[in-house]
XYZ file of C-alpha atoms in Angstrom:
623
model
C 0.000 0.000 0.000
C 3.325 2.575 1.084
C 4.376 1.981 -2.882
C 0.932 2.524 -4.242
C 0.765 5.572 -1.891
C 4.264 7.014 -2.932
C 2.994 6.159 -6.781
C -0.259 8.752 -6.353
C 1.523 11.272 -4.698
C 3.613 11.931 -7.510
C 0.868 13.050 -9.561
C -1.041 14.977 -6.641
C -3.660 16.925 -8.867
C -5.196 13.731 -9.897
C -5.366 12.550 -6.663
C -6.968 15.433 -5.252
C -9.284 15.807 -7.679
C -9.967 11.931 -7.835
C -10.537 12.208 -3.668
C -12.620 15.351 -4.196
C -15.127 13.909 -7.171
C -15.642 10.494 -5.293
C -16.521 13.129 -2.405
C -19.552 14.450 -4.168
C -20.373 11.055 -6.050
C -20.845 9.662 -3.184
C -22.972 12.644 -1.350
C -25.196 12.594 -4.690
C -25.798 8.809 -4.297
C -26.783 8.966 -1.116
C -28.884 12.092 -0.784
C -31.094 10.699 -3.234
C -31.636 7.730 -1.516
C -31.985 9.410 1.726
C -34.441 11.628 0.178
C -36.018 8.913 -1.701
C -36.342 6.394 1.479
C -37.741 9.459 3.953
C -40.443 10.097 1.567
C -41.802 6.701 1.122
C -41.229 6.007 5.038
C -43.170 9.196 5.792
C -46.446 8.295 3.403
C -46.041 4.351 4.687
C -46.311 5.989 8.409
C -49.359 8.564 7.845
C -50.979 6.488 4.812
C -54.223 4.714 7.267
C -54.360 8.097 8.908
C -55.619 10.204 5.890
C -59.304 9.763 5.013
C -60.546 11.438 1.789
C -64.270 11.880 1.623
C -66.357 13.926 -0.827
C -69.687 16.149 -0.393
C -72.769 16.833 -2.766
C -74.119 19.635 -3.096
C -76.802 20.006 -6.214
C -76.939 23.577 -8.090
C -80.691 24.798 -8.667
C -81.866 25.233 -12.125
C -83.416 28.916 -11.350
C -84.251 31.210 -8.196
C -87.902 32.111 -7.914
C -88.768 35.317 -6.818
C -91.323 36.075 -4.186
C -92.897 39.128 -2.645
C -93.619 39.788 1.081
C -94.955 42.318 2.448
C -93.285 44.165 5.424
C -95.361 46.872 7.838
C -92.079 48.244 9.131
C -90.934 49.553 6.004
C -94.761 49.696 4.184
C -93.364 47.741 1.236
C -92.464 44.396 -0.266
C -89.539 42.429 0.335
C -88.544 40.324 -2.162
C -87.752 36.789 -1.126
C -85.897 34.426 -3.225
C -86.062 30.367 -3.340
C -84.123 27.892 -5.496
C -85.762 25.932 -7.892
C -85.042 22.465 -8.720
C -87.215 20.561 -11.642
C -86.267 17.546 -9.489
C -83.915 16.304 -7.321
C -80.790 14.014 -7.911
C -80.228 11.088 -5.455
C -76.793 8.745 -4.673
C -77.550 6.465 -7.189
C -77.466 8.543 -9.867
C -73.581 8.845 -8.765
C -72.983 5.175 -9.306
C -71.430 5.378 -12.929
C -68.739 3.742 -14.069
C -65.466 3.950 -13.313
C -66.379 5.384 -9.447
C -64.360 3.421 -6.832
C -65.930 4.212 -3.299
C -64.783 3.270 0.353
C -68.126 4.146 1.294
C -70.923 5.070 -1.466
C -72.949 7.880 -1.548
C -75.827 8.979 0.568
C -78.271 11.290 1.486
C -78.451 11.264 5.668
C -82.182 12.549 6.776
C -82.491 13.622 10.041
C -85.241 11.986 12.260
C -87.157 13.823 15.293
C -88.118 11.756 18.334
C -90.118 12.599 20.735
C -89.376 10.917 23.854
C -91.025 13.721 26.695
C -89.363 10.990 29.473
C -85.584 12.298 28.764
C -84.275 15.497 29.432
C -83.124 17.517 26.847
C -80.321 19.921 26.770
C -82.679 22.606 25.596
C -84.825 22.152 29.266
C -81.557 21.588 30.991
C -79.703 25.131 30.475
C -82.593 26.983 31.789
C -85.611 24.620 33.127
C -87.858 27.125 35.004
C -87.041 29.856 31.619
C -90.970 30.797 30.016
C -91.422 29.375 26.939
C -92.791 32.636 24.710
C -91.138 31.658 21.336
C -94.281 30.168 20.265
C -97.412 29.342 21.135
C -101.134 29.220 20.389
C -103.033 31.945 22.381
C -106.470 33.754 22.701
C -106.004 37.515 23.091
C -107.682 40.795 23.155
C -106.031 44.251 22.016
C -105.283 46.711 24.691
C -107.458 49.266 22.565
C -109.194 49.742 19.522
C -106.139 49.258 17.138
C -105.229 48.101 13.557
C -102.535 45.499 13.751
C -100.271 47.465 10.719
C -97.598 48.263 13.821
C -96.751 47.019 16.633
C -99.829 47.121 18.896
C -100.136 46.013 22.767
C -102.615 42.754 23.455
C -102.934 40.476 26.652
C -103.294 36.918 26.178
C -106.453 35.703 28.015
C -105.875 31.853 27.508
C -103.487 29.432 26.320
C -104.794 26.824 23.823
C -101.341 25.678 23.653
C -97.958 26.127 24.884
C -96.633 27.677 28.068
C -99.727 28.249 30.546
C -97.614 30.785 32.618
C -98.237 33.148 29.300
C -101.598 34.048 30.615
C -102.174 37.427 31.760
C -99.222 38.595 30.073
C -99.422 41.658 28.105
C -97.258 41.521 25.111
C -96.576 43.201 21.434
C -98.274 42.256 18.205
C -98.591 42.874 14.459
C -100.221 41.147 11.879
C -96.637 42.298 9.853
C -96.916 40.326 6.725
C -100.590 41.360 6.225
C -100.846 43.977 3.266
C -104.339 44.613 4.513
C -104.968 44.303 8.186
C -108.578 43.696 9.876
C -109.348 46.266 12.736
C -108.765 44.425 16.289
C -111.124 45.752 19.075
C -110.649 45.909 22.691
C -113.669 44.181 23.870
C -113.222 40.958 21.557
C -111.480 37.749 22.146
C -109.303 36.798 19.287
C -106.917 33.055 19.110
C -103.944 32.308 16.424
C -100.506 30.710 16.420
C -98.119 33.680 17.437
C -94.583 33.526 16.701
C -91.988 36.445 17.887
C -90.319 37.749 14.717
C -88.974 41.198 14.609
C -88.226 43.926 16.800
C -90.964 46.277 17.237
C -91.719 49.448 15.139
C -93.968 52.058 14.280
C -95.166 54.782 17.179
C -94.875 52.783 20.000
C -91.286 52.393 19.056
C -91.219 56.326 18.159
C -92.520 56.772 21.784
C -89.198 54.441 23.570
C -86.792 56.191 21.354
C -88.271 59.655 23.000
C -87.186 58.625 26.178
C -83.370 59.479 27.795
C -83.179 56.193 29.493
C -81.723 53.137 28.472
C -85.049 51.453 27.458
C -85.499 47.705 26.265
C -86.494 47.100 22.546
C -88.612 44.175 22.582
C -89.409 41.593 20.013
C -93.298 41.407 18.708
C -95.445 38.509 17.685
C -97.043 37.947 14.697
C -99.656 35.505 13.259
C -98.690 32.134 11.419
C -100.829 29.886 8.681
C -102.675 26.693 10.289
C -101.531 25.139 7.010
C -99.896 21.400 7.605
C -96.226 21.624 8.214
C -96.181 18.328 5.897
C -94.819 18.261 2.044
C -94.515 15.725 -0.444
C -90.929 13.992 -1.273
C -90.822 15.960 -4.590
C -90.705 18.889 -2.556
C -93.989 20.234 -3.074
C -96.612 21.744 -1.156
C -99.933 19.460 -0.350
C -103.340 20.849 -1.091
C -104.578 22.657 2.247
C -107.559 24.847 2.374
C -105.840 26.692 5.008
C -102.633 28.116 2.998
C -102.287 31.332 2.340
C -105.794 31.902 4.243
C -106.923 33.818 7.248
C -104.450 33.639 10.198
C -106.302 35.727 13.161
C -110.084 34.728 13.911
C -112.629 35.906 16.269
C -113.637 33.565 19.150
C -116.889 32.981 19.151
C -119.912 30.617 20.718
C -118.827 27.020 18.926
C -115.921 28.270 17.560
C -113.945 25.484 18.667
C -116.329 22.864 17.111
C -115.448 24.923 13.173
C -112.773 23.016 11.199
C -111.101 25.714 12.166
C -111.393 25.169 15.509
C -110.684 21.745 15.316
C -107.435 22.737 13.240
C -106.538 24.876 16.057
C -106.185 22.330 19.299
C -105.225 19.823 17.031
C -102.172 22.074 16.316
C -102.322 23.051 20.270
C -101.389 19.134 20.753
C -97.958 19.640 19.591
C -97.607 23.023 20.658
C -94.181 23.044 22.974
C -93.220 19.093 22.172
C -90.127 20.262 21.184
C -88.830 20.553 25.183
C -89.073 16.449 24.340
C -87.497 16.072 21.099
C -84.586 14.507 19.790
C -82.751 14.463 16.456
C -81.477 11.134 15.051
C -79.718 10.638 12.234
C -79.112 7.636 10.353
C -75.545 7.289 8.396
C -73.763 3.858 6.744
C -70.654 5.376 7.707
C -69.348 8.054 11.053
C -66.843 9.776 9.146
C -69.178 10.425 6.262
C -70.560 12.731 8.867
C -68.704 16.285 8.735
C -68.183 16.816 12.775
C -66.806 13.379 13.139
C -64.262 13.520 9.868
C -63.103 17.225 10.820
C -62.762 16.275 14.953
C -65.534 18.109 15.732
C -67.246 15.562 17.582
C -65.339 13.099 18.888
C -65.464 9.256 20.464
C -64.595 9.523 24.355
C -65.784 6.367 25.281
C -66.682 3.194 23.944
C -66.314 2.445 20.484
C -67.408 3.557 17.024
C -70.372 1.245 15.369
C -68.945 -1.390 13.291
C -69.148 -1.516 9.532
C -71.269 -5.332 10.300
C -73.657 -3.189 12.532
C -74.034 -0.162 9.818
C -74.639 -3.391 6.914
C -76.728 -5.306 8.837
C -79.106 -2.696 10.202
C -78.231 -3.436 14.052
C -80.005 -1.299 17.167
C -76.821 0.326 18.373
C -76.295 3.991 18.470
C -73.618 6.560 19.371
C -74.946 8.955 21.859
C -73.601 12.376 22.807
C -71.756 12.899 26.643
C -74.641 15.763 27.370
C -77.514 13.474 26.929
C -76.098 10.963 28.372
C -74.954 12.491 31.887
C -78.456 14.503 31.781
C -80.263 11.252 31.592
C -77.803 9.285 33.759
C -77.791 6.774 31.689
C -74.259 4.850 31.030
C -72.627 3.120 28.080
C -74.597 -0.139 27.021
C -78.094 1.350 28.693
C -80.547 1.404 25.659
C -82.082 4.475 24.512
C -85.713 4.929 23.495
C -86.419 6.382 19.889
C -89.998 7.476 19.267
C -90.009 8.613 15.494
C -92.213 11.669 14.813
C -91.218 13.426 11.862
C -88.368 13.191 8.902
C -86.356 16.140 7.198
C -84.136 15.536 4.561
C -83.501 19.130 3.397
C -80.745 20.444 6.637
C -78.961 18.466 9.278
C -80.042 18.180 12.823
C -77.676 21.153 13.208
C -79.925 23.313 11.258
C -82.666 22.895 13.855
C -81.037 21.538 17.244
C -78.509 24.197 17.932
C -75.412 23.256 20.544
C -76.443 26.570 22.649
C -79.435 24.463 23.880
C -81.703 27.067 20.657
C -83.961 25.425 18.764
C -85.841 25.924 15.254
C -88.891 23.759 15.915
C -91.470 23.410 12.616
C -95.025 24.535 12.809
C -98.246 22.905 12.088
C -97.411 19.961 12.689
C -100.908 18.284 11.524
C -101.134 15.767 8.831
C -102.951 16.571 5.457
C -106.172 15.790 6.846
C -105.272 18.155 9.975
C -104.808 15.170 12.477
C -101.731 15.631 15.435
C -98.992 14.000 13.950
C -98.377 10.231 15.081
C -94.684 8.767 15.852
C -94.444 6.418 13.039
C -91.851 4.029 14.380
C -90.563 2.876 17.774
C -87.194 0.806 19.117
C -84.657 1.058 21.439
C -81.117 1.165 20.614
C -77.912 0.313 22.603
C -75.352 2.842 23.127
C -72.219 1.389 22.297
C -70.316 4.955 21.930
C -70.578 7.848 23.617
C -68.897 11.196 21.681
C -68.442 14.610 23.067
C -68.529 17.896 20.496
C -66.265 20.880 20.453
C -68.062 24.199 19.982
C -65.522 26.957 18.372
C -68.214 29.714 18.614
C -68.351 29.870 14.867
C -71.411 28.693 13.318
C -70.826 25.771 10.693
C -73.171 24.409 8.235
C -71.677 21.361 9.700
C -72.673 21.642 13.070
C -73.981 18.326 15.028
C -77.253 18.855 16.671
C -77.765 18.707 20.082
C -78.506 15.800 21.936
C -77.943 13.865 18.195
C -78.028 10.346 18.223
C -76.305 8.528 15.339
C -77.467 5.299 14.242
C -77.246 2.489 10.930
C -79.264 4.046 8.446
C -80.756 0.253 8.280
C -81.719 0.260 11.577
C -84.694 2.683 11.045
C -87.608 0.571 8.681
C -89.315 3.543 8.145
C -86.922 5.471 6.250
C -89.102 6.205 3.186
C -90.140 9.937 4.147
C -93.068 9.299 6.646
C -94.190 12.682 8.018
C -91.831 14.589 6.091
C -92.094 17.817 7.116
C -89.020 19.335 4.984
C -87.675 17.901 1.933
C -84.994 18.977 -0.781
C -81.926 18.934 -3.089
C -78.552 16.886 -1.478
C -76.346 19.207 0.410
C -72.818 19.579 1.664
C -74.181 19.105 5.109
C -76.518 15.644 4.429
C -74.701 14.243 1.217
C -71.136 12.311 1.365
C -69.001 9.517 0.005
C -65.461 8.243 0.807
C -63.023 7.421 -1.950
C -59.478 5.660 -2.031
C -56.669 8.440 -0.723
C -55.060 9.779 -4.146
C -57.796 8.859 -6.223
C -59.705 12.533 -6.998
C -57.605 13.285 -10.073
C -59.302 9.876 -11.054
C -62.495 9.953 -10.251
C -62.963 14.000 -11.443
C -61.689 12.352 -14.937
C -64.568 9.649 -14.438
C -66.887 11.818 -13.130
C -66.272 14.563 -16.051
C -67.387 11.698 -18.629
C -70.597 9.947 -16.775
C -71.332 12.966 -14.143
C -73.245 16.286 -14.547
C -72.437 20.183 -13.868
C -75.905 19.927 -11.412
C -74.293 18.032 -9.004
C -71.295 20.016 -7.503
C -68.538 18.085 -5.332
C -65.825 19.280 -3.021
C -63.469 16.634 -1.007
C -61.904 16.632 1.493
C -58.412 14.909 2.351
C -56.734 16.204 5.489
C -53.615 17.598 3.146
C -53.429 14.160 1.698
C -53.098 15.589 -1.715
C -50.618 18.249 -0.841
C -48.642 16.253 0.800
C -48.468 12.814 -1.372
C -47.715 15.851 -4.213
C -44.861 17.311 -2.454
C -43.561 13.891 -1.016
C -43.628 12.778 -5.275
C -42.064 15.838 -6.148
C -39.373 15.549 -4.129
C -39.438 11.417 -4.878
C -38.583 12.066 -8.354
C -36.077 15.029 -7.855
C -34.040 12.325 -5.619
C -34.538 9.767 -8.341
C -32.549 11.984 -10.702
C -29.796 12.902 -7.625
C -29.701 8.824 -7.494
C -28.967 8.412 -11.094
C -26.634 10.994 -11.529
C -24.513 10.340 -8.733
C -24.594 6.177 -9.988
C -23.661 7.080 -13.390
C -21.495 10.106 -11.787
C -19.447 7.335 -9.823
C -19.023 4.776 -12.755
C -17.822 7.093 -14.996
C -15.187 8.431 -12.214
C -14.517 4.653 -11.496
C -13.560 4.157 -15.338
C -11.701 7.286 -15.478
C -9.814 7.065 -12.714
C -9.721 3.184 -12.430
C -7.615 3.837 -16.244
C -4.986 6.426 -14.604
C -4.284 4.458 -11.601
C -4.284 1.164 -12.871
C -4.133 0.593 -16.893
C -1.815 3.606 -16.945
C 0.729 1.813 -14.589
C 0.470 -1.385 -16.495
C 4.367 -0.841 -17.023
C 4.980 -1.199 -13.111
C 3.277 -4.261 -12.682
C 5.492 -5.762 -15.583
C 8.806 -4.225 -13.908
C 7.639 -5.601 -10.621
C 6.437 -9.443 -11.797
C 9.961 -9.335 -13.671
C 11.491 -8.441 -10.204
C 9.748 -11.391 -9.213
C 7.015 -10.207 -7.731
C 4.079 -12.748 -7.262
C 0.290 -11.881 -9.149
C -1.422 -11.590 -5.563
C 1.265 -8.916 -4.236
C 0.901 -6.912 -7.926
C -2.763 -6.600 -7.688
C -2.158 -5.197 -3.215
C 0.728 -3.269 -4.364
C -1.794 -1.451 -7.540
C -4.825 -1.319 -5.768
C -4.474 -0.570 -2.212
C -3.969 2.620 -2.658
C -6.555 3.056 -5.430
C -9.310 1.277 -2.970
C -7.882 3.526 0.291
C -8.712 6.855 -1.423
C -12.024 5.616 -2.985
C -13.151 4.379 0.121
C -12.301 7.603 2.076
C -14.036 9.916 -0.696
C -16.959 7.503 -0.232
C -17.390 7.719 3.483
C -16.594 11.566 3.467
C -19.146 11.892 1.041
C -22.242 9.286 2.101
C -21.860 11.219 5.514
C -22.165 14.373 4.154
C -25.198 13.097 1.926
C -27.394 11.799 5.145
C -26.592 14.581 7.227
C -27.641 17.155 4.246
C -30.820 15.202 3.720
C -32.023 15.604 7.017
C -32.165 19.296 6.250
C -34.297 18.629 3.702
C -38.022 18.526 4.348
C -40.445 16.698 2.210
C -43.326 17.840 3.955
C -43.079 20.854 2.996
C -42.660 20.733 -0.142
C -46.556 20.047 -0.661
C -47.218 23.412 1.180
C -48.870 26.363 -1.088
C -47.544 29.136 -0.629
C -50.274 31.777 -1.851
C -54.207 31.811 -1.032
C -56.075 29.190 -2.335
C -59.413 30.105 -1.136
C -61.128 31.086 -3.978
C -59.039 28.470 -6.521
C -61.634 26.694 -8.190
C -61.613 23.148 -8.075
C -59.656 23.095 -4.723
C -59.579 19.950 -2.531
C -59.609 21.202 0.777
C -57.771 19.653 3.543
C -60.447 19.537 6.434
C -58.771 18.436 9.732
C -55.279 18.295 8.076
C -52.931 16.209 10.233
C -49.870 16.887 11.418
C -47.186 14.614 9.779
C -43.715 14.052 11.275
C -40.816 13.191 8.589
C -39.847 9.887 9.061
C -36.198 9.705 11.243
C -33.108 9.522 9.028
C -31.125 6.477 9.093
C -27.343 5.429 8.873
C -28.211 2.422 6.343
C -28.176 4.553 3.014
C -24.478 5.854 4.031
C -23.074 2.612 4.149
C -24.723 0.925 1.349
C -24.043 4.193 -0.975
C -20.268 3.320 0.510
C -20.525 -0.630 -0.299
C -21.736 -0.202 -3.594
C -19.070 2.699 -4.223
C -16.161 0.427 -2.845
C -17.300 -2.956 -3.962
C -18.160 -1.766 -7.580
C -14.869 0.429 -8.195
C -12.853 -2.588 -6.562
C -14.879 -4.707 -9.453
C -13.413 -2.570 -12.274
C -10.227 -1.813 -10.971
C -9.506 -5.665 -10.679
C -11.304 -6.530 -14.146
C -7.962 -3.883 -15.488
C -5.434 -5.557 -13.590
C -6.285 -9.094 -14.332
C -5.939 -7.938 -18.343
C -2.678 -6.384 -17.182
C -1.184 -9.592 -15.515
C -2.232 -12.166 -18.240
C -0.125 -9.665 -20.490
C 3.777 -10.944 -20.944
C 5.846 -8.738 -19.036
C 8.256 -8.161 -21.420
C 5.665 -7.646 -23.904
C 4.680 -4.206 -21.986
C 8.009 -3.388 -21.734
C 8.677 -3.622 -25.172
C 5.476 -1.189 -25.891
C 7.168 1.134 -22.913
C 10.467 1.697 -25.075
C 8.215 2.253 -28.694
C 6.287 4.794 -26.917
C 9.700 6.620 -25.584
């Protein structure tokens, strides 16, 4: 090795320079593989983490316009509604080519009324009076016409909260172009619902005042139409729509279909202190709070895909309820169908503040109280607590929710639907393989229509599998280079150090020098410095590679909120690179070594089975 030493030195450029290129051969090699290894570690790791899952939302054809008319103002507001000519369902996204996890559906949201649970509506404020709604005879404090706010006193309850009698309170039949006169020593009955704030001159009269005064809300008169419609989405015929709202009481009014009408629609008046949403889903993550971490599983465990196929009685059931009820994991839970919506969530109606935006008239089409339709009890085998970040969301769980196999409830054909319409972001979802929107937007572009609008969801998924390919790719070409970087060198340099010296080995074997001792004495020192510029340089590769982040490089770096088209990450997850290891440096060393060893002994072994004197001959034509 001291002679094959002594022999490089005398020609120290090409040593150096041999030393310094092996240096970044070798850092090439192994960076890519470094780089290449952490990103396929890093989406092996997260891969069953990620979730992608798409929602429906379907575009009306047309917005009808509608007028209204307003006393505050003494004009018409003009109120618009989307129109649909009909209304897509899941099936019609079963077309070909569309891979699902979990295929569409359209969750409707179920009311039961079960009066022997407490819910969390009663429980924030039990003894509060219940003057939201309610069904009430009244007379006007004076003479009056009801085109402003006007004072009455309710002389009865027909239904609702009996502690409203007596109470004098503020009225205006507001959406009544032409009001009847009311007069003071008549006893009038209709639904009343508070609306606005109050107006006209007894609001005149507050603002006159230099005291802090209270501006109160006033009730107005509602339809006894049914609260019913059909699963088309329209209206039933009723007598009593768009008809007279406030009526006289008179001797044997109560035995008039209107009368009738009336407590029949005082038998449901306040049952929603005793109602709670249920929805039925194939699937808990298909369910926006639960995929985004919303809502959450605390204890117990999440109903099986068996129990969601086969229909089973189990439920998850939210911590509130639960603890309000006393009631435990593995108690069962009574469910008491009354009515179906499939146009909002439970959200929409059961607010997490304990609010709630109950439906009137709720009388069938012949004007009959509504009847539950379907009973069971269900085991809670979950129990899930909800996060409230004081932000409304379309999104929002109801509360007191129960979530349950959509086979599980028989009755799932619309019975008593009292609100139906198009799917939604909030009641329409499907799950697809990670990676796979490119691939089903291509599908879906061919077999789909522009009706039916979809946005997915994927927790970064597609930012980060981009970046983390990206990045693959760039450290597939660092790979290559730096392996056709190092055979090239090999060949070069392999040529100087050993074919070059070919006269050496012939003065040496002539010296008497054995084969095995010509080869040690050629390539020690070749091997020494090629394995040195390979270790110098496969450290130097790992250690630069951990500074190099493939996370994120899937990161945008300017808004994105209006992009069209844009998958949105949801609950994105935080993903930690997979840890660096020492393997790449010492196989990028191995295969640097064992494969420059390979060439420089496939050159000496032509060298040795030349005749010595032979060489030496070609040494003294060259001089």
């Amino acid at each position: 090795m001291i002679n094959s030493l002594k022999q490089m030195a005398r020609t120290p450029v090409r040593t150096v320079l041999f030393l310094i290129l092996m240096f970044f051969a070798a850092l090439l090699l192994t960076l890519g593989t470094c780089i290449w290894l952490k990103g396929n570690r890093t989406m092996a790791q997260y891969e069953d983490r990620f979730m992608t899952i798409g929602t429906v939302r379907q575009i009306p054809d047309s917005f009808e316009q509608t007028l209204q008319w307003n006393a505050e103002t003494k004009d018409y507001d003009v109120r618009k509604k989307a129109q649909y000519s009909s209304y897509y369902t899941p099936a019609d996204m079963l077309f070909p080519g569309a891979e699902y996890i979990a295929e569409p559906e359209q969750r409707a949201f179920y009311t039961s009324y079960v009066p022997e649970y407490l819910m969390y509506n009663a429980s924030v404020n039990p003894s509060a009076l219940s003057k939201g709604s309610l069904i009430a005879e009244f007379s006007p404090m004076e003479d009056c016409m009801p085109d402003e706010t006007v004072k009455i006193q309710i002389t009865k309850v027909v239904g609702g909260d009996q502690r409203m009698e007596g109470v004098v309170e503020n009225f205006c039949d507001h959406m009544n172009p032409n009001p009847e006169m009311l007069y003071q020593d008549k006893t009038y009955v209709a639904i009343l619902n508070t609306y606005l704030y109050i107006h006209g001159s007894m609001y005149d009269e507050l603002m006159k005042s230099k005291n802090e005064v209270y501006i109160g809300l006033e009730y107005v008169p509602d339809s006894l139409e049914t609260g019913l419609c059909l699963p088309d989405g329209s209206l039933p015929e009723d007598a009593f729509r768009g008809g007279q709202q406030i009526f006289e009481v008179t001797d044997g009014f109560y035995e008039t279909d209107t009368g009738r009408r009336l407590l029949n629609l005082a038998k449901s008046e306040g049952i929603w202190r005793h109602c709670q949403p249920v929805t039925g889903t194939n699937k808990t993550c298909l369910m926006m709070p639960f995929y985004n971490g919303q809502a959450y599983i605390c204890e117990g465990r999440d109903i099986s895909e068996e129990e969601y196929a086969s229909g089973s009685k189990v439920c998850l059931a939210p911590k509130t309820f639960m603890e309000n009820n006393r009631l435990s994991l593995g108690d069962q839970v009574k469910v008491q169908l009354l009515y179906t919506d499939t146009r909002v969530n439970a959200g929409r109606k059961f607010w997490l503040d304990g609010s709630i935006g109950f439906y009137g008239g709720l009388v069938d089409m012949e004007g009959e109280p509504l009847q539950v339709f379907e009973s069971s009890d269900y085991e809670v085998v979950g129990i899930y607590d909800v996060t409230i970040s004081g932000a409304e969301s379309i999104f929002d769980p109801g509360a007191d929710e129960l979530i349950v196999p959509m086979e599980s409830i028989e009755a799932r054909d619309g019975k008593n639907l009292v609100s139906c319409g198009p799917m939604t972001d909030a009641t329409s979802s499907f799950q697809i393989p990670n990676g796979s929107i490119d691939a089903f937007l291509k599908s879906w572009a061919e077999y789909g229509t522009d009706q039916l609008e979809l946005t997915f969801y994927d927790m970064g998924y597609s930012q980060l599998k981009a970046g983390i390919d990206n990045m693959k790719k760039i450290s597939l070409c660092l790979l290559v280079a730096g392996v056709i970087l190092t055979l090239l060198l090999l060949l070069f340099f392999s040529h100087l150090f050993i074919t070059k010296q070919a006269q050496r080995t012939a003065i040496e074997r002539s010296l008497g020098m054995r084969a095995a001792k010509c080869r040690w004495s050629m390539l020690s020192g070749f091997a020494l410095l090629m394995f040195v510029g390979a270790v110098t340089g496969s450290v130097a590769g790992t250690k630069f590679s951990g500074r190099v982040s493939v996370v994120n490089a899937g990161q945008s770096y300017y808004e994105t909120t209006y992009t069209e088209g844009l998958t949105n990450t949801g609950n994105e997850i935080a993903v930690e690179e997979a840890m660096d290891t020492k393997m790449p440096a010492v196989w990028g060393t191995l295969f640097i070594v064992i494969t420059g060893v390979g060439i420089a002994w496939g050159k000496m072994n032509r060298s040795l089975k030349r005749e010595p004197m032979q060489l030496l001959s070609e040494r003294q034509e060259e001089s």
